[in-house]
mmCIF file of C-alpha atoms in Angstrom:
data_model
loop_
_atom_site.group_PDB
_atom_site.id
_atom_site.type_symbol
_atom_site.label_atom_id
_atom_site.label_comp_id
_atom_site.label_asym_id
_atom_site.label_seq_id
_atom_site.Cartn_x
_atom_site.Cartn_y
_atom_site.Cartn_z
ATOM 1 C CA UNK A 20 113.084 106.592 95.087
ATOM 2 C CA UNK A 21 113.973 105.184 91.603
ATOM 3 C CA UNK A 22 110.536 105.393 90.401
ATOM 4 C CA UNK A 23 111.818 109.116 89.205
ATOM 5 C CA UNK A 24 113.841 107.162 86.779
ATOM 6 C CA UNK A 25 110.981 106.068 84.595
ATOM 7 C CA UNK A 26 109.146 109.330 85.886
ATOM 8 C CA UNK A 27 106.386 107.726 88.149
ATOM 9 C CA UNK A 28 105.229 108.782 90.860
ATOM 10 C CA UNK A 29 106.436 107.551 94.418
ATOM 11 C CA UNK A 30 105.173 104.272 95.393
ATOM 12 C CA UNK A 31 101.763 103.746 97.662
ATOM 13 C CA UNK A 32 101.892 100.595 99.767
ATOM 14 C CA UNK A 33 99.416 97.959 99.046
ATOM 15 C CA UNK A 34 98.744 94.411 99.950
ATOM 16 C CA UNK A 35 101.568 92.313 101.487
ATOM 17 C CA UNK A 36 104.260 95.333 101.960
ATOM 18 C CA UNK A 37 101.532 97.372 103.680
ATOM 19 C CA UNK A 38 100.656 94.836 105.838
ATOM 20 C CA UNK A 39 104.678 94.435 106.642
ATOM 21 C CA UNK A 40 105.089 98.180 107.077
ATOM 22 C CA UNK A 41 102.092 99.097 109.166
ATOM 23 C CA UNK A 42 102.896 95.987 111.683
ATOM 24 C CA UNK A 43 106.387 96.964 112.176
ATOM 25 C CA UNK A 44 105.327 100.846 112.586
ATOM 26 C CA UNK A 45 102.727 99.729 115.096
ATOM 27 C CA UNK A 46 105.439 98.129 116.971
ATOM 28 C CA UNK A 47 107.879 100.740 117.016
ATOM 29 C CA UNK A 48 105.449 103.142 118.416
ATOM 30 C CA UNK A 49 104.931 100.925 121.377
ATOM 31 C CA UNK A 50 108.403 100.800 121.778
ATOM 32 C CA UNK A 51 108.730 104.596 121.599
ATOM 33 C CA UNK A 52 106.170 105.251 124.188
ATOM 34 C CA UNK A 53 108.067 102.268 126.564
ATOM 35 C CA UNK A 54 111.604 103.974 126.093
ATOM 36 C CA UNK A 55 109.432 107.589 126.954
ATOM 37 C CA UNK A 56 108.887 106.292 130.406
ATOM 38 C CA UNK A 57 112.513 105.922 131.293
ATOM 39 C CA UNK A 58 111.895 102.193 132.503
ATOM 40 C CA UNK A 59 115.055 100.181 133.624
ATOM 41 C CA UNK A 60 114.270 98.152 129.733
ATOM 42 C CA UNK A 61 114.503 101.180 128.069
ATOM 43 C CA UNK A 62 118.003 100.449 126.677
ATOM 44 C CA UNK A 63 116.660 97.345 125.730
ATOM 45 C CA UNK A 64 113.640 98.904 123.670
ATOM 46 C CA UNK A 65 116.194 101.274 122.482
ATOM 47 C CA UNK A 66 117.788 98.348 120.533
ATOM 48 C CA UNK A 67 114.443 96.761 119.502
ATOM 49 C CA UNK A 68 113.311 99.921 117.928
ATOM 50 C CA UNK A 69 116.740 99.845 116.128
ATOM 51 C CA UNK A 70 116.158 97.030 114.638
ATOM 52 C CA UNK A 71 113.020 97.321 113.553
ATOM 53 C CA UNK A 72 113.517 100.633 111.890
ATOM 54 C CA UNK A 73 116.612 98.456 110.095
ATOM 55 C CA UNK A 74 114.298 96.088 108.904
ATOM 56 C CA UNK A 75 111.567 98.901 108.014
ATOM 57 C CA UNK A 76 114.564 100.302 105.634
ATOM 58 C CA UNK A 77 115.826 97.007 104.102
ATOM 59 C CA UNK A 78 112.225 96.249 103.327
ATOM 60 C CA UNK A 79 112.073 99.475 101.106
ATOM 61 C CA UNK A 80 115.387 98.797 99.470
ATOM 62 C CA UNK A 81 114.487 95.109 98.622
ATOM 63 C CA UNK A 82 110.962 96.259 96.909
ATOM 64 C CA UNK A 83 113.070 99.158 95.126
ATOM 65 C CA UNK A 84 115.232 96.245 93.690
ATOM 66 C CA UNK A 85 112.192 93.984 92.853
ATOM 67 C CA UNK A 86 110.815 97.029 90.833
ATOM 68 C CA UNK A 87 114.075 97.965 89.287
ATOM 69 C CA UNK A 88 114.716 94.946 88.227
ATOM 70 C CA UNK A 89 111.338 94.335 86.872
ATOM 71 C CA UNK A 90 111.074 97.343 84.883
ATOM 72 C CA UNK A 91 114.447 96.782 83.220
ATOM 73 C CA UNK A 92 113.405 93.066 82.346
ATOM 74 C CA UNK A 93 110.713 94.794 80.126
ATOM 75 C CA UNK A 94 113.255 96.227 77.594
ATOM 76 C CA UNK A 95 114.949 92.771 77.196
ATOM 77 C CA UNK A 96 113.113 90.619 74.347
ATOM 78 C CA UNK A 97 115.926 88.863 72.915
ATOM 79 C CA UNK A 98 117.234 85.495 73.988
ATOM 80 C CA UNK A 99 120.560 85.896 73.475
ATOM 81 C CA UNK A 100 123.322 88.540 74.393
ATOM 82 C CA UNK A 101 124.427 88.853 70.953
ATOM 83 C CA UNK A 102 121.624 89.860 69.191
ATOM 84 C CA UNK A 103 120.579 92.519 71.540
ATOM 85 C CA UNK A 104 121.182 96.110 70.571
ATOM 86 C CA UNK A 105 123.514 98.081 72.767
ATOM 87 C CA UNK A 106 120.570 99.825 74.573
ATOM 88 C CA UNK A 107 119.128 96.306 75.150
ATOM 89 C CA UNK A 108 122.033 94.733 76.418
ATOM 90 C CA UNK A 109 122.828 97.718 79.140
ATOM 91 C CA UNK A 110 119.199 97.276 80.463
ATOM 92 C CA UNK A 111 119.948 93.282 80.375
ATOM 93 C CA UNK A 112 122.751 94.260 82.874
ATOM 94 C CA UNK A 113 120.612 96.682 84.604
ATOM 95 C CA UNK A 114 118.359 94.214 85.168
ATOM 96 C CA UNK A 115 121.002 91.849 85.931
ATOM 97 C CA UNK A 116 122.648 94.082 88.771
ATOM 98 C CA UNK A 117 118.826 94.631 90.332
ATOM 99 C CA UNK A 118 118.020 91.197 90.140
ATOM 100 C CA UNK A 119 121.049 90.330 92.108
ATOM 101 C CA UNK A 120 120.498 92.557 94.665
ATOM 102 C CA UNK A 121 117.154 91.977 95.423
ATOM 103 C CA UNK A 122 118.301 88.416 96.043
ATOM 104 C CA UNK A 123 120.849 89.180 98.191
ATOM 105 C CA UNK A 124 118.563 91.625 100.208
ATOM 106 C CA UNK A 125 115.943 89.075 100.487
ATOM 107 C CA UNK A 126 117.603 86.331 102.275
ATOM 108 C CA UNK A 127 119.435 89.605 104.253
ATOM 109 C CA UNK A 128 116.507 90.732 105.536
ATOM 110 C CA UNK A 129 115.286 86.920 107.049
ATOM 111 C CA UNK A 130 118.925 86.354 108.709
ATOM 112 C CA UNK A 131 118.276 90.001 110.276
ATOM 113 C CA UNK A 132 115.011 89.021 111.044
ATOM 114 C CA UNK A 133 116.239 85.360 112.885
ATOM 115 C CA UNK A 134 118.569 87.468 115.078
ATOM 116 C CA UNK A 135 116.013 89.709 115.916
ATOM 117 C CA UNK A 136 113.594 86.559 117.215
ATOM 118 C CA UNK A 137 116.655 84.842 118.533
ATOM 119 C CA UNK A 138 117.336 87.796 121.108
ATOM 120 C CA UNK A 139 113.971 88.877 122.072
ATOM 121 C CA UNK A 140 113.027 85.244 122.345
ATOM 122 C CA UNK A 141 115.778 84.221 123.930
ATOM 123 C CA UNK A 142 116.158 81.110 121.847
ATOM 124 C CA UNK A 143 119.823 80.388 121.882
ATOM 125 C CA UNK A 144 120.182 79.349 118.398
ATOM 126 C CA UNK A 145 124.049 80.474 118.295
ATOM 127 C CA UNK A 146 124.220 77.354 120.539
ATOM 128 C CA UNK A 147 123.258 74.939 117.652
ATOM 129 C CA UNK A 148 125.125 77.100 114.519
ATOM 130 C CA UNK A 149 127.573 79.783 114.838
ATOM 131 C CA UNK A 150 126.007 81.594 112.013
ATOM 132 C CA UNK A 151 122.617 80.753 112.035
ATOM 133 C CA UNK A 152 120.102 81.942 109.946
ATOM 134 C CA UNK A 153 116.344 82.533 110.112
ATOM 135 C CA UNK A 154 115.440 79.332 109.164
ATOM 136 C CA UNK A 155 117.683 77.968 112.037
ATOM 137 C CA UNK A 156 115.958 79.884 114.109
ATOM 138 C CA UNK A 157 112.421 78.867 113.223
ATOM 139 C CA UNK A 158 113.877 75.085 113.787
ATOM 140 C CA UNK A 159 115.033 76.349 117.008
ATOM 141 C CA UNK A 160 111.174 77.403 117.752
ATOM 142 C CA UNK A 161 110.063 74.276 117.023
ATOM 143 C CA UNK A 162 112.884 72.323 118.718
ATOM 144 C CA UNK A 163 112.270 74.046 121.802
ATOM 145 C CA UNK A 164 108.134 74.280 121.279
ATOM 146 C CA UNK A 165 108.614 77.804 121.890
ATOM 147 C CA UNK A 166 105.884 80.298 120.906
ATOM 148 C CA UNK A 167 103.651 77.807 119.029
ATOM 149 C CA UNK A 168 101.112 80.974 118.193
ATOM 150 C CA UNK A 169 104.087 82.113 116.389
ATOM 151 C CA UNK A 170 105.909 79.771 115.306
ATOM 152 C CA UNK A 171 102.906 77.793 113.279
ATOM 153 C CA UNK A 172 102.028 80.670 111.288
ATOM 154 C CA UNK A 173 105.703 81.193 110.148
ATOM 155 C CA UNK A 174 106.171 77.456 109.173
ATOM 156 C CA UNK A 175 102.845 77.651 107.290
ATOM 157 C CA UNK A 176 104.107 80.916 105.297
ATOM 158 C CA UNK A 177 107.422 79.014 104.951
ATOM 159 C CA UNK A 178 105.952 75.761 103.663
ATOM 160 C CA UNK A 179 103.515 77.712 101.005
ATOM 161 C CA UNK A 180 106.609 79.142 99.058
ATOM 162 C CA UNK A 181 109.014 76.522 99.683
ATOM 163 C CA UNK A 182 109.983 76.052 95.935
ATOM 164 C CA UNK A 183 110.244 79.611 94.803
ATOM 165 C CA UNK A 184 112.758 80.065 98.184
ATOM 166 C CA UNK A 185 114.654 77.507 96.948
ATOM 167 C CA UNK A 186 115.388 78.117 93.829
ATOM 168 C CA UNK A 187 116.172 81.490 95.089
ATOM 169 C CA UNK A 188 118.120 80.284 97.987
ATOM 170 C CA UNK A 189 120.329 78.638 95.470
ATOM 171 C CA UNK A 190 120.990 81.448 93.391
ATOM 172 C CA UNK A 191 121.577 83.479 96.176
ATOM 173 C CA UNK A 192 124.770 81.006 97.422
ATOM 174 C CA UNK A 193 125.789 80.523 93.869
ATOM 175 C CA UNK A 194 126.456 84.068 94.026
ATOM 176 C CA UNK A 195 128.021 84.593 97.368
ATOM 177 C CA UNK A 196 130.265 81.590 97.316
ATOM 178 C CA UNK A 197 130.772 80.329 93.918
ATOM 179 C CA UNK A 198 129.685 81.697 91.062
ATOM 180 C CA UNK A 199 127.602 84.603 90.086
ATOM 181 C CA UNK A 200 124.085 83.812 88.829
ATOM 182 C CA UNK A 201 124.399 85.067 85.402
ATOM 183 C CA UNK A 202 127.908 83.201 84.942
ATOM 184 C CA UNK A 203 126.162 79.858 86.237
ATOM 185 C CA UNK A 204 123.356 80.433 83.996
ATOM 186 C CA UNK A 205 125.755 80.771 81.125
ATOM 187 C CA UNK A 206 127.322 77.560 81.572
ATOM 188 C CA UNK A 207 124.398 75.846 81.666
ATOM 189 C CA UNK A 208 122.354 76.914 78.788
ATOM 190 C CA UNK A 209 125.589 78.127 76.171
ATOM 191 C CA UNK A 210 125.840 76.093 72.856
ATOM 192 C CA UNK A 211 129.331 74.117 73.442
ATOM 193 C CA UNK A 212 129.823 73.885 69.849
ATOM 194 C CA UNK A 213 129.243 77.665 68.980
ATOM 195 C CA UNK A 214 131.013 79.585 72.128
ATOM 196 C CA UNK A 215 129.751 82.959 70.236
ATOM 197 C CA UNK A 216 126.443 81.975 71.406
ATOM 198 C CA UNK A 217 125.055 83.025 75.009
ATOM 199 C CA UNK A 218 121.507 82.264 75.844
ATOM 200 C CA UNK A 219 120.313 84.531 79.125
ATOM 201 C CA UNK A 220 118.193 82.960 81.592
ATOM 202 C CA UNK A 221 114.424 82.889 81.490
ATOM 203 C CA UNK A 222 113.852 86.640 83.148
ATOM 204 C CA UNK A 223 110.167 86.224 83.505
ATOM 205 C CA UNK A 224 110.409 82.954 85.651
ATOM 206 C CA UNK A 225 113.454 84.543 87.438
ATOM 207 C CA UNK A 226 110.788 88.025 88.538
ATOM 208 C CA UNK A 227 108.195 85.610 88.976
ATOM 209 C CA UNK A 228 110.274 83.504 92.062
ATOM 210 C CA UNK A 229 111.448 86.730 93.305
ATOM 211 C CA UNK A 230 107.975 88.501 93.575
ATOM 212 C CA UNK A 231 106.896 85.669 95.416
ATOM 213 C CA UNK A 232 110.086 85.883 97.937
ATOM 214 C CA UNK A 233 109.334 89.489 98.202
ATOM 215 C CA UNK A 234 105.781 88.374 99.037
ATOM 216 C CA UNK A 235 106.886 85.283 101.415
ATOM 217 C CA UNK A 236 109.059 88.264 103.383
ATOM 218 C CA UNK A 237 106.083 90.527 103.750
ATOM 219 C CA UNK A 238 104.134 88.207 105.323
ATOM 220 C CA UNK A 239 106.762 86.990 107.587
ATOM 221 C CA UNK A 240 107.576 90.095 108.420
ATOM 222 C CA UNK A 241 104.103 91.393 109.472
ATOM 223 C CA UNK A 242 103.393 87.751 111.086
ATOM 224 C CA UNK A 243 105.946 88.691 113.245
ATOM 225 C CA UNK A 244 105.112 92.290 114.241
ATOM 226 C CA UNK A 245 102.060 91.510 114.961
ATOM 227 C CA UNK A 246 102.903 88.824 117.160
ATOM 228 C CA UNK A 247 105.470 91.009 119.017
ATOM 229 C CA UNK A 248 103.406 93.882 119.301
ATOM 230 C CA UNK A 249 100.404 92.160 120.986
ATOM 231 C CA UNK A 250 102.430 89.993 122.762
ATOM 232 C CA UNK A 251 104.378 93.187 124.796
ATOM 233 C CA UNK A 252 101.094 94.821 125.133
ATOM 234 C CA UNK A 253 99.516 92.411 127.011
#
């Protein structure tokens, strides 16, 4: 959708994104077949199909946010807002908007996936924590020794992206609970003796973390939906 802003053709899925979309699509197709049989569980299958569809849409929205953040970042060359042209400052603000949008959507997808797994696998994570996250669900799987064929690869993916995820989670928490990410960066980088100078954050490092976070989400989704597809099929 947003590629039209930059006179680019529509996205062609590839790599981890294609793997995730394909895995969810196979699972949805399997559920659709089961729903059409009008079995006693068709209501439950319909709920899971809607859940999977929502995750597909959320992943598309995440990819578009990451894409736009990266494109607007290309126009930002100065390290201080005061030195930016009006056009560059506008693109910087657009970059920040889509970066924050991607940041929030990334963890939103993981949490939605956590609720899906908790319901599907009957993990009862709500007994551990009322408002649980994907990572709570993963710990619950370990604690219960549930579905080791799924839990172990999910743990490996989480561990592979531990450092960028930790930085992204801190920024997400700042954005939602304390101050927003660019204000936090201002506090860390402002020249306290010269209040007229505001140094912006390392945009390239931020985008690298966000891209890695999206790769983690895609790999996690592909692993989950390949597993639950094969589990249901058998």
